[in-house]
Short mmCIF file of C-alpha atoms in Angstrom, two decimals:
data_model
loop_
_atom_site.label_atom_id
_atom_site.label_comp_id
_atom_site.label_asym_id
_atom_site.label_seq_id
_atom_site.Cartn_x
_atom_site.Cartn_y
_atom_site.Cartn_z
CA MET W 1 114.15 7.16 59.64
CA ALA W 2 110.67 5.67 59.53
CA SER W 3 107.76 8.04 59.81
CA VAL W 4 105.43 7.97 62.80
CA SER W 5 102.56 6.66 60.65
CA GLU W 6 104.79 3.83 59.39
CA MET W 7 106.18 2.91 62.80
CA TYR W 8 102.85 2.78 64.57
CA ASP W 9 100.68 1.98 61.56
CA VAL W 10 98.29 4.91 62.12
CA THR W 11 96.31 7.09 59.72
CA TRP W 12 96.48 10.83 59.67
CA GLU W 13 93.01 11.02 61.26
CA GLU W 14 94.19 8.90 64.17
CA MET W 15 97.22 11.16 64.61
CA ARG W 16 94.98 14.24 64.62
CA ASP W 17 92.64 12.67 67.17
CA LYS W 18 95.56 11.67 69.38
CA LEU W 19 96.76 15.28 69.36
CA ARG W 20 93.32 16.46 70.39
CA LYS W 21 93.22 14.00 73.28
CA TRP W 22 96.64 15.18 74.49
CA ARG W 23 95.41 18.77 74.22
CA GLU W 24 92.27 18.08 76.23
CA ASP W 25 94.13 16.15 78.93
CA ASN W 26 96.87 18.76 79.02
CA HIS W 27 99.63 16.16 78.64
CA ARG W 28 103.21 17.35 78.61
CA ASN W 29 104.53 14.57 76.38
CA SER W 30 106.29 17.15 74.27
CA GLU W 31 108.68 14.84 72.38
CA GLN W 32 105.75 12.72 71.19
CA ILE W 33 103.64 15.74 70.26
CA VAL W 34 106.50 17.16 68.19
CA ASP W 35 107.02 13.83 66.33
CA VAL W 36 103.35 13.34 65.56
CA ALA W 37 102.41 16.94 64.78
CA GLU W 38 105.51 17.69 62.68
CA GLU W 39 104.63 14.80 60.38
CA LEU W 40 100.95 15.73 60.33
CA ILE W 41 101.70 19.33 59.34
CA ASN W 42 104.30 18.42 56.74
CA GLU W 43 102.31 15.68 55.04
CA HIS W 44 98.63 16.41 55.66
CA ALA W 45 98.27 20.15 56.26
CA SER W 46 95.60 20.59 53.58
CA LYS W 47 93.30 17.96 55.12
CA LEU W 48 93.32 19.50 58.60
CA GLY W 49 91.13 22.51 57.84
CA ASP W 50 90.79 24.99 60.67
CA ASP W 51 92.19 22.45 63.15
CA ILE W 52 95.62 23.36 61.87
CA TRP W 53 95.80 26.61 63.88
CA ILE W 54 95.23 25.00 67.25
CA ILE W 55 97.68 22.28 66.27
CA TYR W 56 100.26 24.94 65.41
CA GLU W 57 99.80 26.38 68.91
CA GLN W 58 100.05 22.97 70.54
CA VAL W 59 103.16 21.91 68.64
CA MET W 60 104.81 25.28 69.11
CA ILE W 61 104.63 24.96 72.88
CA ALA W 62 105.84 21.33 72.66
CA ALA W 63 108.69 22.41 70.39
CA LEU W 64 109.80 25.03 72.92
CA ASP W 65 109.80 22.31 75.57
CA CYS W 66 112.18 20.23 73.41
CA SER W 67 114.48 23.10 72.38
CA ARG W 68 113.24 22.87 68.81
CA ASP W 69 113.36 26.60 68.09
CA ASP W 70 113.33 25.97 64.34
CA LEU W 71 109.92 24.33 64.54
CA ALA W 72 108.61 26.82 67.12
CA TRP W 73 109.62 29.75 64.88
CA THR W 74 107.82 28.26 61.86
CA CYS W 75 104.64 27.74 63.83
CA LEU W 76 104.82 31.24 65.27
CA GLN W 77 105.15 32.80 61.83
CA GLU W 78 102.15 30.88 60.48
CA LEU W 79 100.05 31.96 63.47
CA LYS W 80 101.20 35.60 63.21
CA LYS W 81 100.16 35.64 59.52
CA GLN W 82 96.76 34.18 60.23
CA PHE W 83 95.98 36.14 63.45
CA PRO W 84 97.77 39.46 63.27
CA GLY W 85 97.54 41.51 66.50
CA SER W 86 96.22 38.53 68.53
CA GLN W 87 96.96 38.54 72.29
CA ARG W 88 97.06 34.76 72.28
CA VAL W 89 99.75 34.72 69.59
CA LYS W 90 101.62 37.49 71.37
CA ARG W 91 101.76 35.30 74.47
CA LEU W 92 103.24 32.47 72.40
CA GLY W 93 105.90 34.90 71.20
CA GLY W 94 106.64 35.69 74.84
CA MET W 95 106.97 31.99 75.62
CA ARG W 96 109.49 31.61 72.85
CA LEU W 97 111.56 34.43 74.36
CA GLU W 98 111.36 32.64 77.72
CA ALA W 99 112.65 29.43 76.11
CA LEU W 100 115.60 31.43 74.76
CA GLU W 101 116.13 32.73 78.31
CA LYS W 102 115.46 36.32 77.16
CA TYR W 103 113.43 36.95 80.29
CA GLU W 104 113.46 40.72 80.20
CA GLU W 105 112.12 40.87 76.64
CA ALA W 106 109.52 38.22 77.48
CA GLY W 107 108.43 40.24 80.50
CA LYS W 108 107.99 43.33 78.31
CA GLN W 109 105.88 41.30 75.86
CA TYR W 110 103.56 40.21 78.65
CA ASP W 111 103.43 43.71 80.11
CA SER W 112 102.22 45.05 76.77
CA ILE W 113 99.46 42.40 76.70
CA LEU W 114 98.43 43.43 80.23
CA GLN W 115 98.34 47.12 79.28
CA GLU W 116 95.74 46.34 76.64
CA ASP W 117 93.93 43.78 78.77
CA PRO W 118 94.64 43.83 82.53
CA THR W 119 92.48 40.73 83.07
CA ASN W 120 94.60 38.52 80.83
CA THR W 121 95.40 35.70 83.23
CA ALA W 122 97.71 33.86 80.82
CA ALA W 123 100.14 36.78 80.63
CA ARG W 124 100.13 37.20 84.42
CA LYS W 125 100.90 33.55 84.96
CA ARG W 126 103.73 33.63 82.43
CA LYS W 127 105.32 36.49 84.37
CA ILE W 128 105.20 34.32 87.48
CA SER W 129 106.72 31.41 85.55
CA ILE W 130 109.65 33.66 84.62
CA LEU W 131 110.33 34.26 88.32
CA LYS W 132 110.21 30.52 88.93
CA ALA W 133 112.60 29.82 86.02
CA GLN W 134 115.05 32.33 87.48
CA GLY W 135 114.93 30.53 90.85
CA LYS W 136 113.22 33.53 92.51
CA ASN W 137 110.84 31.37 94.51
CA THR W 138 109.91 33.90 97.19
CA ASP W 139 109.05 36.48 94.52
CA ALA W 140 107.01 33.92 92.60
CA ILE W 141 105.12 33.01 95.78
CA ARG W 142 104.36 36.65 96.52
CA GLU W 143 103.12 37.34 92.97
CA LEU W 144 101.07 34.14 92.89
CA ASN W 145 99.40 35.06 96.18
CA GLU W 146 98.44 38.48 94.73
CA TYR W 147 97.16 36.75 91.61
CA LEU W 148 94.99 34.39 93.63
CA GLU W 149 93.41 37.25 95.55
CA LEU W 150 91.96 38.41 92.23
CA PHE W 151 91.41 35.04 90.55
CA VAL W 152 90.46 32.91 93.50
CA GLY W 153 89.03 30.04 91.43
CA ASP W 154 92.17 29.23 89.46
CA GLN W 155 92.86 25.59 90.38
CA GLU W 156 96.12 25.39 88.47
CA ALA W 157 97.42 28.41 90.35
CA TRP W 158 96.51 26.97 93.77
CA HIS W 159 98.34 23.78 92.89
CA GLU W 160 101.39 25.64 91.63
CA LEU W 161 101.41 27.66 94.86
CA SER W 162 101.25 24.50 96.99
CA ASP W 163 104.21 23.09 95.05
CA LEU W 164 106.20 26.28 95.58
CA TYR W 165 105.46 26.22 99.32
CA ILE W 166 106.50 22.57 99.55
CA ASN W 167 109.81 23.40 97.94
CA GLU W 168 110.31 26.20 100.45
CA HIS W 169 109.44 23.78 103.28
CA ASP W 170 106.49 25.98 104.28
CA TYR W 171 104.17 23.04 104.92
CA GLY W 172 101.49 24.99 106.77
CA LYS W 173 100.84 27.23 103.79
CA ALA W 174 101.10 24.29 101.34
CA ALA W 175 98.40 22.55 103.39
CA PHE W 176 96.18 25.64 103.12
CA CYS W 177 96.44 25.61 99.32
CA LEU W 178 95.62 21.91 99.21
CA GLU W 179 92.60 22.52 101.48
CA GLU W 180 91.30 25.01 98.90
CA LEU W 181 91.76 22.39 96.20
CA MET W 182 90.06 19.65 98.20
CA MET W 183 87.06 21.93 98.88
CA THR W 184 86.51 22.58 95.17
CA ASN W 185 87.47 19.05 94.06
CA PRO W 186 86.15 16.74 96.79
CA HIS W 187 86.44 13.65 94.58
CA ASN W 188 90.06 14.11 93.64
CA HIS W 189 92.05 11.42 95.46
CA LEU W 190 95.40 12.98 94.55
CA TYR W 191 94.72 16.20 96.43
CA CYS W 192 93.68 14.20 99.55
CA GLU W 193 96.79 12.10 99.34
CA GLN W 194 99.10 15.09 98.85
CA TYR W 195 97.46 16.88 101.76
CA ALA W 196 98.03 13.78 103.89
CA GLU W 197 101.70 13.69 102.85
CA VAL W 198 102.13 17.35 103.86
CA LYS W 199 100.50 16.73 107.26
CA TYR W 200 102.71 13.68 107.82
CA THR W 201 105.76 15.76 107.00
CA GLN W 202 104.72 18.46 109.47
CA GLY W 203 104.79 15.77 112.16
CA GLY W 204 103.41 15.69 115.68
CA LEU W 205 100.56 13.51 116.87
CA GLU W 206 97.69 15.76 115.75
CA ASN W 207 99.10 16.06 112.21
CA LEU W 208 99.78 12.35 112.04
CA GLU W 209 96.15 11.61 112.94
CA LEU W 210 94.96 14.05 110.28
CA SER W 211 97.31 12.52 107.74
CA ARG W 212 95.96 9.07 108.52
CA LYS W 213 92.38 10.28 108.01
CA TYR W 214 93.23 11.84 104.66
CA PHE W 215 95.20 8.85 103.43
CA ALA W 216 92.08 6.83 104.29
CA GLN W 217 89.90 9.31 102.44
CA ALA W 218 92.14 9.10 99.36
CA LEU W 219 91.83 5.31 99.46
CA LYS W 220 88.03 5.59 99.67
CA LEU W 221 88.11 7.68 96.51
CA ASN W 222 90.61 5.41 94.76
CA ASN W 223 91.44 2.06 96.37
CA ARG W 224 94.35 1.55 94.01
CA ASN W 225 96.35 4.53 95.25
CA MET W 226 99.50 2.81 96.55
CA ARG W 227 100.92 5.97 98.10
CA ALA W 228 97.74 6.39 100.16
CA LEU W 229 97.88 2.76 101.21
CA PHE W 230 101.49 2.94 102.32
CA GLY W 231 100.76 6.32 103.91
CA LEU W 232 97.90 4.87 105.92
CA TYR W 233 100.15 2.01 107.06
CA MET W 234 102.96 4.30 108.13
CA SER W 235 100.84 6.96 109.85
CA ALA W 236 98.79 4.38 111.75
CA SER W 237 101.97 2.55 112.78
CA HIS W 238 103.59 5.73 114.08
CA ILE W 239 100.48 6.70 116.05
CA ALA W 240 100.26 3.21 117.56
CA ALA W 241 103.92 3.38 118.56
CA SER W 242 103.62 6.82 120.16
CA PRO W 243 103.86 6.92 123.99
CA LYS W 244 101.30 9.78 124.09
CA VAL W 245 98.25 7.77 122.99
CA ASN W 246 95.91 5.87 125.26
CA ALA W 247 95.26 2.16 124.92
CA ALA W 248 92.06 2.54 122.89
CA VAL W 249 93.66 4.78 120.28
CA LYS W 250 96.66 2.47 120.12
CA LYS W 251 94.44 -0.55 119.58
CA ALA W 252 92.48 1.19 116.79
CA ASN W 253 95.63 2.23 114.95
CA VAL W 254 97.19 -1.20 115.23
CA LYS W 255 94.06 -2.47 113.55
CA TYR W 256 94.28 0.13 110.75
CA ALA W 257 97.93 -0.63 110.21
CA ALA W 258 97.28 -4.36 110.08
CA TRP W 259 94.53 -3.86 107.52
CA ALA W 260 96.78 -1.69 105.39
CA ALA W 261 99.64 -4.19 105.62
CA ASN W 262 97.30 -6.90 104.46
CA GLN W 263 96.15 -4.85 101.48
CA ILE W 264 99.75 -4.02 100.59
CA ASN W 265 100.77 -7.67 100.69
CA ARG W 266 97.83 -8.63 98.52
CA ALA W 267 98.61 -5.95 96.00
CA TYR W 268 102.24 -7.08 95.75
CA GLN W 269 101.30 -10.75 95.51
CA LEU W 270 99.03 -9.92 92.60
CA ALA W 271 101.71 -7.79 90.98
CA GLY W 272 104.37 -10.44 91.51
CA ARG W 273 102.53 -13.08 89.55
CA GLY W 274 103.52 -13.65 85.99
CA THR W 275 106.63 -11.50 85.93
CA LYS W 276 110.03 -12.51 87.28
CA GLU W 277 111.11 -8.90 87.22
CA ASN W 278 109.81 -7.50 90.44
CA LYS W 279 110.54 -10.42 92.74
CA CYS W 280 113.11 -8.21 94.47
CA SER W 281 110.62 -5.46 95.22
CA VAL W 282 108.00 -7.96 96.46
CA LYS W 283 110.49 -9.52 98.86
CA ALA W 284 111.65 -6.10 100.08
CA VAL W 285 108.08 -5.04 100.92
CA GLU W 286 107.38 -8.32 102.75
CA GLU W 287 110.43 -7.96 104.92
CA MET W 288 109.80 -4.30 105.56
CA LEU W 289 106.24 -4.93 106.73
CA GLU W 290 107.50 -7.72 109.02
CA SER W 291 110.24 -5.59 110.55
CA MET W 292 107.89 -2.64 111.13
CA GLN W 293 105.41 -4.88 112.90
CA ILE W 294 108.11 -5.91 115.36
CA THR W 295 108.90 -2.33 116.29
CA MET W 296 105.21 -1.59 116.82
CA SER W 297 104.39 -4.30 119.36
CA MET O 1 139.21 12.73 103.25
CA GLY O 2 139.08 9.45 101.35
CA GLU O 3 138.81 8.47 97.74
CA VAL O 4 135.47 7.82 96.08
CA GLU O 5 135.03 5.62 93.06
CA LEU O 6 131.90 5.85 90.95
CA SER O 7 131.06 2.82 88.81
CA CYS O 8 129.75 2.93 85.27
CA LEU O 9 126.44 1.38 86.36
CA ALA O 10 125.82 3.96 89.08
CA TYR O 11 126.75 6.93 86.90
CA VAL O 12 124.71 5.83 83.88
CA LYS O 13 121.52 5.20 85.86
CA MET O 14 121.86 8.50 87.71
CA TYR O 15 122.42 10.35 84.44
CA LEU O 16 119.49 8.61 82.73
CA HIS O 17 117.24 9.40 85.71
CA ALA O 18 117.99 13.11 85.30
CA CYS O 19 117.42 12.84 81.52
CA LEU O 20 114.13 10.99 81.95
CA PHE O 21 112.63 13.85 84.00
CA PRO O 22 114.26 17.00 82.64
CA ARG O 23 111.57 19.27 84.07
CA CYS O 24 111.68 17.95 87.65
CA SER O 25 114.11 17.68 90.50
CA VAL O 26 115.13 14.05 90.91
CA ASN O 27 116.95 12.17 93.63
CA GLY O 28 118.21 8.73 94.56
CA LEU O 29 120.47 6.68 96.74
CA LEU O 30 124.05 5.55 96.08
CA LEU O 31 124.92 1.97 97.03
CA SER O 32 128.08 -0.01 97.52
CA SER O 33 128.68 -3.76 97.42
CA SER O 34 132.19 -3.39 98.83
CA PRO O 35 132.90 -3.83 102.54
CA ALA O 36 133.19 -0.75 104.77
CA GLY O 37 136.57 0.83 105.37
CA GLY O 38 138.99 2.34 102.88
CA ALA O 39 137.84 4.04 99.71
CA VAL O 40 134.12 4.38 99.02
CA CYS O 41 133.15 2.38 95.94
CA VAL O 42 129.76 3.41 94.62
CA THR O 43 128.75 0.31 92.62
CA ASP O 44 125.04 0.96 92.05
CA CYS O 45 122.27 3.47 92.64
CA VAL O 46 118.52 3.42 93.20
CA PRO O 47 116.56 6.26 91.60
CA LEU O 48 113.91 7.45 94.03
CA LEU O 49 111.68 10.44 93.31
CA HIS O 50 110.83 12.97 90.64
CA SER O 51 108.13 14.86 92.51
CA HIS O 52 107.71 16.51 95.92
CA LEU O 53 111.19 15.61 97.11
CA PRO O 54 110.85 17.38 100.50
CA LEU O 55 107.77 15.39 101.58
CA ALA O 56 108.50 12.73 104.21
CA PRO O 57 106.29 9.64 103.83
CA ILE O 58 107.46 8.33 100.45
CA THR O 59 111.11 9.16 101.19
CA GLN O 60 110.91 7.25 104.48
CA LEU O 61 109.20 4.37 102.77
CA ALA O 62 111.83 4.25 100.02
CA LEU O 63 114.73 4.42 102.50
CA THR O 64 113.27 1.54 104.50
CA GLN O 65 112.64 -0.63 101.43
CA VAL O 66 116.09 0.04 99.99
CA ASP O 67 117.61 -0.78 103.38
CA VAL O 68 115.86 -4.12 103.39
CA TRP O 69 116.88 -4.85 99.81
CA CYS O 70 120.48 -3.93 100.58
CA ALA O 71 120.53 -6.34 103.50
CA GLN O 72 119.20 -9.07 101.21
CA THR O 73 121.85 -8.35 98.54
CA GLN O 74 124.92 -7.50 100.66
CA GLN O 75 124.98 -3.85 99.72
CA ARG O 76 125.08 -0.68 101.82
CA ILE O 77 123.65 2.79 101.31
CA VAL O 78 126.69 5.04 101.03
CA GLY O 79 125.34 8.23 99.58
CA TYR O 80 122.62 10.33 98.00
CA TYR O 81 122.30 12.10 94.67
CA GLN O 82 120.05 14.90 93.45
CA ALA O 83 119.57 16.88 90.29
CA ASN O 84 117.72 20.19 90.66
CA ALA O 85 115.02 21.19 88.21
CA CYS O 86 116.51 24.67 87.99
CA VAL O 87 119.59 24.16 85.86
CA SER O 88 121.35 27.31 87.01
CA ASP O 89 121.65 26.22 90.61
CA CYS O 90 123.17 22.87 91.52
CA SER O 91 123.75 23.53 95.22
CA PRO O 92 122.29 21.03 97.73
CA THR O 93 118.81 21.90 98.92
CA PRO O 94 117.78 21.61 102.60
CA CYS O 95 116.03 18.33 101.82
CA ALA O 96 119.22 16.95 100.23
CA LEU O 97 121.22 17.87 103.28
CA LYS O 98 118.63 16.28 105.58
CA ILE O 99 118.60 12.95 103.76
CA ALA O 100 122.37 12.95 103.40
CA ASP O 101 122.68 13.60 107.17
CA LYS O 102 120.48 10.61 107.84
CA ILE O 103 122.64 8.41 105.63
CA ALA O 104 125.78 9.71 107.28
CA GLU O 105 124.46 8.47 110.64
CA GLN O 106 124.85 4.91 109.41
CA CYS O 107 127.81 5.39 107.10
CA ASN O 108 130.54 7.73 108.24
CA ASN O 109 132.15 8.44 104.85
CA ALA O 110 128.89 8.95 103.07
CA VAL O 111 128.84 11.19 99.98
CA LEU O 112 126.37 13.77 98.70
CA LEU O 113 126.37 14.08 94.94
CA MET O 114 124.72 16.90 92.99
CA ILE O 115 124.30 16.56 89.25
CA ASP O 116 125.17 19.80 87.48
CA GLY O 117 122.39 20.17 84.93
CA GLY O 118 124.21 22.99 83.16
CA LYS O 119 127.09 20.66 82.22
CA MET O 120 125.08 17.75 80.86
CA SER O 121 125.30 18.51 77.16
CA PRO O 122 127.21 16.03 74.93
CA ASP O 123 130.06 18.47 74.30
CA TYR O 124 131.07 18.53 77.95
CA ARG O 125 134.09 16.34 78.43
CA VAL O 126 134.01 16.06 82.23
CA PRO O 127 131.44 14.29 84.40
CA PRO O 128 128.70 16.81 85.32
CA ILE O 129 128.84 16.05 89.03
CA VAL O 130 129.77 17.84 92.21
CA MET O 131 130.51 15.80 95.31
CA TYR O 132 130.36 16.72 98.99
CA GLU O 133 131.70 14.89 102.03
CA ARG O 134 131.12 15.38 105.72
CA LYS O 135 133.82 17.32 107.58
CA ASP O 136 133.22 18.70 111.07
CA SER O 137 129.42 18.09 110.81
CA ARG O 138 129.16 20.09 107.60
CA TRP O 139 128.95 19.05 104.02
CA THR O 140 131.99 20.40 102.23
CA LEU O 141 133.04 20.28 98.60
CA LYS O 142 135.23 17.28 97.82
CA ASP O 143 138.57 17.66 96.08
CA LYS O 144 137.98 16.67 92.44
CA HIS O 145 141.16 14.61 92.42
CA THR O 146 139.80 12.19 94.98
CA ILE O 147 136.85 11.27 92.76
CA MET O 148 137.46 8.49 90.29
CA LEU O 149 135.42 7.26 87.34
CA ARG O 150 137.25 4.39 85.68
CA GLN O 151 136.73 4.14 81.90
CA TRP O 152 134.99 7.54 81.80
CA GLU O 153 134.96 7.65 77.97
CA GLU O 154 133.17 4.30 77.73
CA THR O 155 130.76 5.27 80.50
CA ARG O 156 129.84 8.46 78.70
CA GLU O 157 129.43 6.51 75.45
CA ILE O 158 127.07 4.04 77.08
CA ALA O 159 124.93 6.79 78.61
CA GLY O 160 124.72 8.53 75.23
CA GLN O 161 123.81 5.32 73.42
CA LEU O 162 121.01 4.49 75.80
CA LEU O 163 119.63 8.03 75.46
CA ASP O 164 119.71 7.87 71.66
CA SER O 165 118.04 4.48 71.50
CA GLY O 166 115.30 5.66 73.86
CA ASP O 167 116.22 2.91 76.33
CA HIS O 168 116.42 5.44 79.14
CA SER O 169 112.64 5.05 79.37
CA LEU O 170 113.31 1.57 80.78
CA LEU O 171 114.51 3.21 83.97
CA VAL O 172 112.11 2.82 86.90
CA ASP O 173 112.36 5.09 89.92
CA PHE O 174 110.50 4.57 93.19
CA ASP O 175 107.84 7.15 92.22
CA SER O 176 107.12 5.25 88.98
CA HIS O 177 107.02 1.99 90.90
CA LEU O 178 104.30 3.38 93.16
CA ASP O 179 102.32 4.40 90.08
CA ASP O 180 102.54 0.82 88.81
CA ILE O 181 103.90 -1.73 91.24
CA THR O 182 104.64 -4.30 88.55
CA ARG O 183 107.59 -2.08 87.56
CA ASP O 184 110.91 -2.97 89.20
CA TRP O 185 112.77 -0.19 91.00
CA THR O 186 115.90 -2.36 91.26
CA ASN O 187 116.08 -2.01 87.45
CA GLN O 188 117.36 -5.55 86.71
CA LYS O 189 116.48 -5.17 83.02
CA LEU O 190 118.31 -1.90 82.59
CA ASN O 191 121.30 -3.18 84.60
CA ALA O 192 121.59 -6.10 82.16
CA LYS O 193 121.51 -3.74 79.17
CA ILE O 194 124.22 -1.57 80.69
CA ALA O 195 126.37 -4.61 81.52
CA GLU O 196 125.99 -5.81 77.92
CA LEU O 197 127.21 -2.46 76.58
CA ALA O 198 130.03 -2.29 79.14
CA SER O 199 131.42 -5.78 78.61
CA PRO O 200 133.21 -5.28 75.27
CA ALA O 201 135.31 -2.63 77.04
CA ASN O 202 136.05 -5.00 79.90
CA ALA O 203 136.93 -7.77 77.50
CA GLU O 204 139.37 -5.48 75.72
CA GLN O 205 140.93 -4.43 79.00
CA GLN O 206 141.42 -8.03 79.98
CA LEU O 207 143.03 -8.81 76.64
CA LYS O 208 145.45 -5.92 77.08
CA ALA O 209 146.38 -7.08 80.55
CA MET O 210 147.12 -10.63 79.34
#
């Protein structure tokens, strides 16, 4: 089988830089990471210098994600040799136990880290991940709430909690988590859009109006967000069609919906040019927008 | 109740959808190009989401668009499939039941299909699926003997081949389409590839019949 460097015609430096980018962006493209890093380590270990240790960590986690215990074990041994007694390496050992579904042993590993260092957030979060892996969602939610009382600025944890609440259909609490995220990340269009989706799901006129506002806000932050555009269209349409609104509100929402429909059509026309492939999707959207307009008037 | 037939195309795309997003719950719609009445023939599927399955707006949007597309192509929505992220539990979630209920309003022998993640490894000889049908307003487990997959061996082969060659990344679900609307959620390209791989088997069958 051809090597990565042969297939993509890249140098070892480019491979190393790609790995760094994936690390910084926290990408979970584990299969790719394993392919690239395995070759880098096997062929060019000597050139990597001290970078090799962080690469070992990165590829070990990716290997666990791909069930490559052989590779994960090798990386773990190298790291244990270089950093004996390290908490960070101990946590990696715990993750390997998790991957092998040895949850009790993994839990004990994290507990021993926490005994030495009760503020070790990584170990606490791994313990919560174990609960999630075992399907114990209510326990995970409870533990995560306790965690957030102590570490209130942990964005990743707030987002995880909102996801857990969504899966439990507890939309009110999911919205609360997303509100925290929007406060600390006012320019993040994805949080606005997710918040709008949760409000829409909760239903009722007040929530629909809120959802429309936040879909609009998401669009202001990123006018290419198709989910926000469709969301704006649908929420405005539903408000306009509701018997509880007065004429002025109805008129305004018909306008918003019409604007959104226009934008959607434009986006699809642009996308439809040049490729024969998505003609079906373009036609489906056109018809859908037409049919929804009929039900609104 | 009645018999359900699952085509190669529907099964392969469903399977590849689950394989493409192994860390997420995924879902989709089951379609039929056969007329209503008699056995349910699932001839195709549309992969929908791989994130935030319980949230309403995108699901509603997808259902409406697929409805329109079905009307344009003489197909009907006859069922719903889901694969849970947590491999140890393949029972239908409340959101699965909700969507399946909605489909059952329009199609009275609709099916709910759960993919059993624990049985998806290559050494499993039987299809990793569990089907439910509506009896007395509840979704009940379907008798395995009423579920048919013609040419199961070939179907499994094709799914495996596409996985090995990396072609499963050609699959576009509705979520991916919204990330990049130039991508086609009706998956014409992938359908063609599957048909190509399936046709030698058909040709052989026809030869045997002659």
